[in-house]
mmCIF file of C-alpha atoms in Angstrom:
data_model
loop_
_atom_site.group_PDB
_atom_site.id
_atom_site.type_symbol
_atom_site.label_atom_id
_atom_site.label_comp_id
_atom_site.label_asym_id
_atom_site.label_seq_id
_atom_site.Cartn_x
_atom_site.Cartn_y
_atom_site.Cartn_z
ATOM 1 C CA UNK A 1 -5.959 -1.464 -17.012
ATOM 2 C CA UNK A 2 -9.209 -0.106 -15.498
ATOM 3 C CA UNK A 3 -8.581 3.556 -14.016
ATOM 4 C CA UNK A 4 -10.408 5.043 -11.384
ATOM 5 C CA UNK A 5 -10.343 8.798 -10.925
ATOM 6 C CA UNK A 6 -11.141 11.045 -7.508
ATOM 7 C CA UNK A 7 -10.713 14.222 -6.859
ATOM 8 C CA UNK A 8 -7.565 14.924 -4.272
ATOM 9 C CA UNK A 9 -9.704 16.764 -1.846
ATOM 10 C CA UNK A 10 -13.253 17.865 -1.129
ATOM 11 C CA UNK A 11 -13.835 20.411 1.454
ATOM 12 C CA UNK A 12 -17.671 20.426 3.866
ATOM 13 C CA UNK A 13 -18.724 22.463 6.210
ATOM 14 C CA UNK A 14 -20.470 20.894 9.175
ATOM 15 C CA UNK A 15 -23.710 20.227 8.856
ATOM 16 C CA UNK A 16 -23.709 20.277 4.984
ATOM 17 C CA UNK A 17 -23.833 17.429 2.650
ATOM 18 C CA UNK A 18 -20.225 16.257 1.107
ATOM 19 C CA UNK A 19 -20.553 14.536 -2.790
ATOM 20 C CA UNK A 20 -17.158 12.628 -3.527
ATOM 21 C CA UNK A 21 -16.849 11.617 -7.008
ATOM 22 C CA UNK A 22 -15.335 8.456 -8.542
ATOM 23 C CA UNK A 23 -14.789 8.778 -12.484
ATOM 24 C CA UNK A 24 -14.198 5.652 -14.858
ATOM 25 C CA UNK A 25 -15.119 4.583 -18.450
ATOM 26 C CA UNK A 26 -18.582 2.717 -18.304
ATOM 27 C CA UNK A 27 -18.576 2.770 -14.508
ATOM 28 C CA UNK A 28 -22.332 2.548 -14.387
ATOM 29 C CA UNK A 29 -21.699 -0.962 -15.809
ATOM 30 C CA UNK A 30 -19.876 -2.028 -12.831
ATOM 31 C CA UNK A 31 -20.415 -2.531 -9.108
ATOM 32 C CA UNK A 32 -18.920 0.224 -6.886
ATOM 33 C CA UNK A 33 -17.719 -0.233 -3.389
ATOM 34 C CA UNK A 34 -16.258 2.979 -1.035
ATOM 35 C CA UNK A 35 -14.273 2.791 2.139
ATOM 36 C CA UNK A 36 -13.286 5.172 4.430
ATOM 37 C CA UNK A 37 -9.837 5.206 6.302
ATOM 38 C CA UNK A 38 -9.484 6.941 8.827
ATOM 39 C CA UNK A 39 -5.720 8.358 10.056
ATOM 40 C CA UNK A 40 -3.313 5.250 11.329
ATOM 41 C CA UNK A 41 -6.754 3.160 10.349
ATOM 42 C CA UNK A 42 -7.079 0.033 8.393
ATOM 43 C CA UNK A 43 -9.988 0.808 5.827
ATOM 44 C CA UNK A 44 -13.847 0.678 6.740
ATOM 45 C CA UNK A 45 -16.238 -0.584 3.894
ATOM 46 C CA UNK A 46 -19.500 2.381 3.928
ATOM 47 C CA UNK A 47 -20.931 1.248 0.826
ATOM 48 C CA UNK A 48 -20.941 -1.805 -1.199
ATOM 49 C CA UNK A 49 -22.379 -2.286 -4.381
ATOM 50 C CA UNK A 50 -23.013 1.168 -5.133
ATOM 51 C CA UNK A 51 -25.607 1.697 -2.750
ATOM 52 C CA UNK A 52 -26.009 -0.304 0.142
ATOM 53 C CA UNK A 53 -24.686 0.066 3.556
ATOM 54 C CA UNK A 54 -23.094 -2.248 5.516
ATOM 55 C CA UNK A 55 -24.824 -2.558 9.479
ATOM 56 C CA UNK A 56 -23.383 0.202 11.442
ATOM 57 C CA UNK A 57 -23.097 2.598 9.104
ATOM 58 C CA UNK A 58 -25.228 5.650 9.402
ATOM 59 C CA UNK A 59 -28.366 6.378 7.111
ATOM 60 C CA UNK A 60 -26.068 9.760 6.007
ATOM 61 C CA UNK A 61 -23.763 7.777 3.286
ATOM 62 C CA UNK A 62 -25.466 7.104 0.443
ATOM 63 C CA UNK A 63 -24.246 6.048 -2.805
ATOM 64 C CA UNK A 64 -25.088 5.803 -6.861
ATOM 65 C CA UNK A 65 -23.942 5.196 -9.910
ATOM 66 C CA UNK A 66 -24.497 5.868 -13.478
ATOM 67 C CA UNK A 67 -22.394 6.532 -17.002
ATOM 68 C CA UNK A 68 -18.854 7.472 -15.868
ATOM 69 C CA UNK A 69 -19.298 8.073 -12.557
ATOM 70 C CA UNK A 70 -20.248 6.666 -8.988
ATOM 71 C CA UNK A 71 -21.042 9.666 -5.814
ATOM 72 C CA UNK A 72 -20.642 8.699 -2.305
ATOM 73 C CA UNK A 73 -23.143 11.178 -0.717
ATOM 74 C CA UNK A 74 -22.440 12.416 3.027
ATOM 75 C CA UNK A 75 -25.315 14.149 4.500
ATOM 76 C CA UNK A 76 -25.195 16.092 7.272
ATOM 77 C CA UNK A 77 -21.593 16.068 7.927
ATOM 78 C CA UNK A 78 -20.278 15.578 11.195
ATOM 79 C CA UNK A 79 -16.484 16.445 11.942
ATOM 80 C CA UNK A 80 -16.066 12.463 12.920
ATOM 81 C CA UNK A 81 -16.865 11.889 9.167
ATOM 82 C CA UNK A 82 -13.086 13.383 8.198
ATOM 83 C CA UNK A 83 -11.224 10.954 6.540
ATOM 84 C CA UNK A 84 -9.926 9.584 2.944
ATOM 85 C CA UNK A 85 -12.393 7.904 1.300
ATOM 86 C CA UNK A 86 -11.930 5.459 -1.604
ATOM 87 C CA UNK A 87 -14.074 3.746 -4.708
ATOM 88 C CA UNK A 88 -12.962 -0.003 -5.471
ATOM 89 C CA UNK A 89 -14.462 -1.744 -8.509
ATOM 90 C CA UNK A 90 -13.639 -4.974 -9.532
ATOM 91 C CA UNK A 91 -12.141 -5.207 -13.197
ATOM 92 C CA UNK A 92 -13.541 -8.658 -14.570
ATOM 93 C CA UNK A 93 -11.403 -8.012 -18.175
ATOM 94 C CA UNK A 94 -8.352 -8.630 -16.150
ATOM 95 C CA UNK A 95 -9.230 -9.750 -12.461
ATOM 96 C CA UNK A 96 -7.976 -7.384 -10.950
ATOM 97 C CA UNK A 97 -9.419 -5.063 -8.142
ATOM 98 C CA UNK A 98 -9.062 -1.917 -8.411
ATOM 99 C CA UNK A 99 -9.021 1.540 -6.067
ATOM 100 C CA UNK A 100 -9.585 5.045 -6.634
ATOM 101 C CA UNK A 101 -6.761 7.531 -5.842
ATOM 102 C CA UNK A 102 -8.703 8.048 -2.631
ATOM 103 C CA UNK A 103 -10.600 11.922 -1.582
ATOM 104 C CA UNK A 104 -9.760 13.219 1.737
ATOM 105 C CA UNK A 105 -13.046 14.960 3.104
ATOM 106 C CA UNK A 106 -12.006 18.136 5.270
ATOM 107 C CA UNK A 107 -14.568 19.202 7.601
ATOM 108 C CA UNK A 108 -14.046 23.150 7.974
ATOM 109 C CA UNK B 1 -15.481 -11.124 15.901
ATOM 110 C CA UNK B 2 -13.388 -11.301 12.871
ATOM 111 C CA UNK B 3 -9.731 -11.086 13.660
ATOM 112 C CA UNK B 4 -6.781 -10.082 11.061
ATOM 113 C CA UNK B 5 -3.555 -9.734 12.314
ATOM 114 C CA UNK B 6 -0.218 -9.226 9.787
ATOM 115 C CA UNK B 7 3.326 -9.881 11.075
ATOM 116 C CA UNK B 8 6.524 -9.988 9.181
ATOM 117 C CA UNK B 9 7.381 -6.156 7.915
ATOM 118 C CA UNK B 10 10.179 -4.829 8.765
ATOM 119 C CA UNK B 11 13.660 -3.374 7.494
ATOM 120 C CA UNK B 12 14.769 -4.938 4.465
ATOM 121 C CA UNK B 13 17.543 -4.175 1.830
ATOM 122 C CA UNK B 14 16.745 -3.089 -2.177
ATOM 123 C CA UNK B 15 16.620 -6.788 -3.806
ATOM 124 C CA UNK B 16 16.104 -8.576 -0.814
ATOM 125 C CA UNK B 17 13.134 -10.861 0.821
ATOM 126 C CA UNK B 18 10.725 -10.678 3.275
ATOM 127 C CA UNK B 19 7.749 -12.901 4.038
ATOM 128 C CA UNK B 20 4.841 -11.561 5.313
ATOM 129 C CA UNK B 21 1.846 -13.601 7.368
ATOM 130 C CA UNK B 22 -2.055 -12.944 8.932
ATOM 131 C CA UNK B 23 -3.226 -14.753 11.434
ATOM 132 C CA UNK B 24 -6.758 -15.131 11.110
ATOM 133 C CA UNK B 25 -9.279 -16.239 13.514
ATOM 134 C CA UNK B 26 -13.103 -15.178 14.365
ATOM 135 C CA UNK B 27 -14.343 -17.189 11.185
ATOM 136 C CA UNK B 28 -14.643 -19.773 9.055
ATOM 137 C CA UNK B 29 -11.242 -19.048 7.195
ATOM 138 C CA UNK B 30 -11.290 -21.956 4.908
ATOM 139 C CA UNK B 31 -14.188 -20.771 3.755
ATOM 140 C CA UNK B 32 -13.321 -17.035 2.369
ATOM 141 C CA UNK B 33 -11.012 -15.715 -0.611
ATOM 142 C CA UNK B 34 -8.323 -13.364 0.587
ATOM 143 C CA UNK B 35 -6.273 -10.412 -0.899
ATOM 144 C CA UNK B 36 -3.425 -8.120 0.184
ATOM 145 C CA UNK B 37 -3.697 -4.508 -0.199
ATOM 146 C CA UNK B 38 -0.847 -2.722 -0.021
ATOM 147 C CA UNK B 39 -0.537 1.681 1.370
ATOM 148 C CA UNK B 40 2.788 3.477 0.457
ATOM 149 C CA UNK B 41 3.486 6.383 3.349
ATOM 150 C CA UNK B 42 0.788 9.151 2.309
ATOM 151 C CA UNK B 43 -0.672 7.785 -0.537
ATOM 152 C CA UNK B 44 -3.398 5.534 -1.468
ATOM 153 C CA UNK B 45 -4.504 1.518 -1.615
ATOM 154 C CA UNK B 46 -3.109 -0.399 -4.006
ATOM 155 C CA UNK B 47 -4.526 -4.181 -4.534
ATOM 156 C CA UNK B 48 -1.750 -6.477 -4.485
ATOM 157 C CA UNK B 49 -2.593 -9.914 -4.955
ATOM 158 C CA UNK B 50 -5.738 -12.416 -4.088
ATOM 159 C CA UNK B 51 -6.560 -16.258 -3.713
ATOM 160 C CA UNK B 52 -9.285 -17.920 -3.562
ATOM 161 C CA UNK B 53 -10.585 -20.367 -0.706
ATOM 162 C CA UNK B 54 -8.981 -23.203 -1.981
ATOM 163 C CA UNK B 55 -5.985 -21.371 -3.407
ATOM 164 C CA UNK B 56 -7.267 -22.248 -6.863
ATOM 165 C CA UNK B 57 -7.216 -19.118 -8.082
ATOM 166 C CA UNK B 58 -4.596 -16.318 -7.651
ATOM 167 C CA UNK B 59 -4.533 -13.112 -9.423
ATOM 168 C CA UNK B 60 -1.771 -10.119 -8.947
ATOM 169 C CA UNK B 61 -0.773 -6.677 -9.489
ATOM 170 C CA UNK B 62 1.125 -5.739 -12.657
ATOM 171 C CA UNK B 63 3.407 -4.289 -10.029
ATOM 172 C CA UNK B 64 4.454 -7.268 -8.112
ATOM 173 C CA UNK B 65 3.772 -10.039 -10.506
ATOM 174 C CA UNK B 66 6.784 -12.810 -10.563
ATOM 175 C CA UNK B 67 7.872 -10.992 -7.262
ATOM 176 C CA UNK B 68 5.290 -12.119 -4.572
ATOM 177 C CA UNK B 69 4.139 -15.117 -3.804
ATOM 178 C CA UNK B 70 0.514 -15.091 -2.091
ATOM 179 C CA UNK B 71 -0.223 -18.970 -0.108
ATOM 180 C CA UNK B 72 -2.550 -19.831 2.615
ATOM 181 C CA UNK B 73 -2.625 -22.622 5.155
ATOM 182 C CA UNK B 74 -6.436 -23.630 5.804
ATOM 183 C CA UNK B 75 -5.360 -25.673 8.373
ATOM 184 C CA UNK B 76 -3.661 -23.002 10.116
ATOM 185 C CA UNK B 77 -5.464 -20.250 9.139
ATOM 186 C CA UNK B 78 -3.139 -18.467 7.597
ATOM 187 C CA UNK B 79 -2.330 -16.175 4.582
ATOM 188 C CA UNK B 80 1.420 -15.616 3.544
ATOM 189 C CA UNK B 81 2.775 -13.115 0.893
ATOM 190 C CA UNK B 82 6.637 -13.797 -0.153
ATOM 191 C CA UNK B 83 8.168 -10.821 -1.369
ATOM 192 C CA UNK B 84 11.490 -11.136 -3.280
ATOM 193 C CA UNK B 85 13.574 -8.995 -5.281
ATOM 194 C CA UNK B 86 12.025 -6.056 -3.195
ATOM 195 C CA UNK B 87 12.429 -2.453 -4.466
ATOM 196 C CA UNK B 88 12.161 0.818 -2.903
ATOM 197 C CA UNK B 89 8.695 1.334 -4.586
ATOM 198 C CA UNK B 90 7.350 -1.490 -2.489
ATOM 199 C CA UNK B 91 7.764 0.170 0.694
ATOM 200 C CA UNK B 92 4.510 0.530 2.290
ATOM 201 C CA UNK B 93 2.114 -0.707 4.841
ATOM 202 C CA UNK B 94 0.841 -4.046 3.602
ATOM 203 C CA UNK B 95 -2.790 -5.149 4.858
ATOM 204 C CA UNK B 96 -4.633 -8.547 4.651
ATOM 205 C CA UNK B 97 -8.395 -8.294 3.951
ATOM 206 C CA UNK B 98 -10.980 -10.694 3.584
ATOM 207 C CA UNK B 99 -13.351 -11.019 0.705
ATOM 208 C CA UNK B 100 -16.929 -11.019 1.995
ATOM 209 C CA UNK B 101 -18.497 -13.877 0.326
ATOM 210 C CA UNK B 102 -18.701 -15.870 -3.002
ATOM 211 C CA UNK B 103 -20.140 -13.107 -5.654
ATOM 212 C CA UNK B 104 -19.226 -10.142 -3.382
ATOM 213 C CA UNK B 105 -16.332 -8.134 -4.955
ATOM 214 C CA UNK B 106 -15.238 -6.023 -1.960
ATOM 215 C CA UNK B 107 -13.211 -6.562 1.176
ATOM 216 C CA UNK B 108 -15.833 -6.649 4.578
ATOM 217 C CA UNK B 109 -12.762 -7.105 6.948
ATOM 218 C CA UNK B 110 -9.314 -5.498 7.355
ATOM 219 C CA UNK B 111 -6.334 -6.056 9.640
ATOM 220 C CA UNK B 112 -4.553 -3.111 11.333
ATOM 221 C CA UNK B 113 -0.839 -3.670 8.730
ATOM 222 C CA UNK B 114 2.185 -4.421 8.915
ATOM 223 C CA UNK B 115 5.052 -1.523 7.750
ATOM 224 C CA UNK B 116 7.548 -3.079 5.105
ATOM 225 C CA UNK B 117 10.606 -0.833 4.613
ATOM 226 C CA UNK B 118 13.108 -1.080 1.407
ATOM 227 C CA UNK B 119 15.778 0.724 1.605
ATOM 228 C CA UNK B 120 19.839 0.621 2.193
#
């Protein structure tokens, strides 16, 4: 099965940019989508396929995607933007869809 | 405004059943594919099973496959999950999420989740 890797944690000051990395063979072959969850939340979609932004969503999330892995981009962090974020690609070998481990973004 | 809302977790005994439901409302819901998504306490998401608008296709998770049961009602706009033979493992906070369109592979709405507890 299709494995998507993130790292555990990524730590931003405010005011900085945040990268948050989702790993996978061939990645740049498939279309990448990253939510953000928010404590006692049900998931928010910030970027769907790999780099567009759903309405509402500020200008600062950006995303790409390319080899083995996919970057949501945070610029300009605000502490609001603390949360777990996870990449979901869908596996068309097996039909399944599939989530990252998720990356909880501390802002310090 | 797009409305999910699960019902149906609860307490339930290793090997027993539970039958979960999500009331949808706010759009067309005959028209969109549907999935559960399911969060064990402090970890991540973890896709459970899907249909399609017409129920003509339905995929699940190694994990739960020839467990759960995924249905929907058109009529009553309505998406089911039957859970049997539940294990400890499947405790977790189960969510219903809709598919955003036909050739979009991502989930655009979410309900808030119901809690599903195994244990003795």
């Amino acid at each position: 099965s299709y494995v998507l890797a993130q790292p555990p944690s990524v730590p931003v000051a405010p005011g900085r940019a945040a990268t948050i990395t989702c790993g996978g063979d061939n990645i740049g072959s498939k279309n990448v989508h990253w939510y953000q969850q928010k404590p006692g939340q049900a998931p928010v979609v910030v970027i769907y396929y790999d780099s567009e932004r759903p309405s509402g969503i500020p200008e600062r999330f950006s995303g790409s995607n390319s080899g083995n892995t996919a970057t949501l981009t945070i610029s300009r962090v605000e502490a609001g933007d603390e949360a777990d974020y996870y990449c979901q690609v869908w596996d068309s070998s097996t039909d399944h869809w599939v989530f990252g481990g998720g990356t909880k973004l501390t802002v310090l | 405004e797009v409305q999910l809302v699960e019902s149906g977790g609860g307490l339930v005994q290793p090997g027993g059943s539970l039958r979960l439901s999500c009331a949808a409302s706010g759009f067309t819901f005959s028209s969109y594919s549907m999935a559960w998504v399911r969060q064990a306490p402090g970890k991540g998401l973890e896709w459970v099973s899907y249909i399609s608008s017409s129920s003509s296709t339905i995929n699940y998770a190694d994990s739960v496959k020839g467990r759960f049961t995924v249905s929907r009602d058109n009529a009553k706009n309505s998406l089911l999950l039957q859970m049997n033979s539940l294990r400890a493992e499947d405790t977790a906070v189960y969510y219903c999420a809709r598919r955003r369109s036909s050739g979009f592979y991502y989930f655009d709405n979410w309900g808030q989740g119901t809690l599903v507890t195994v244990s003795s």
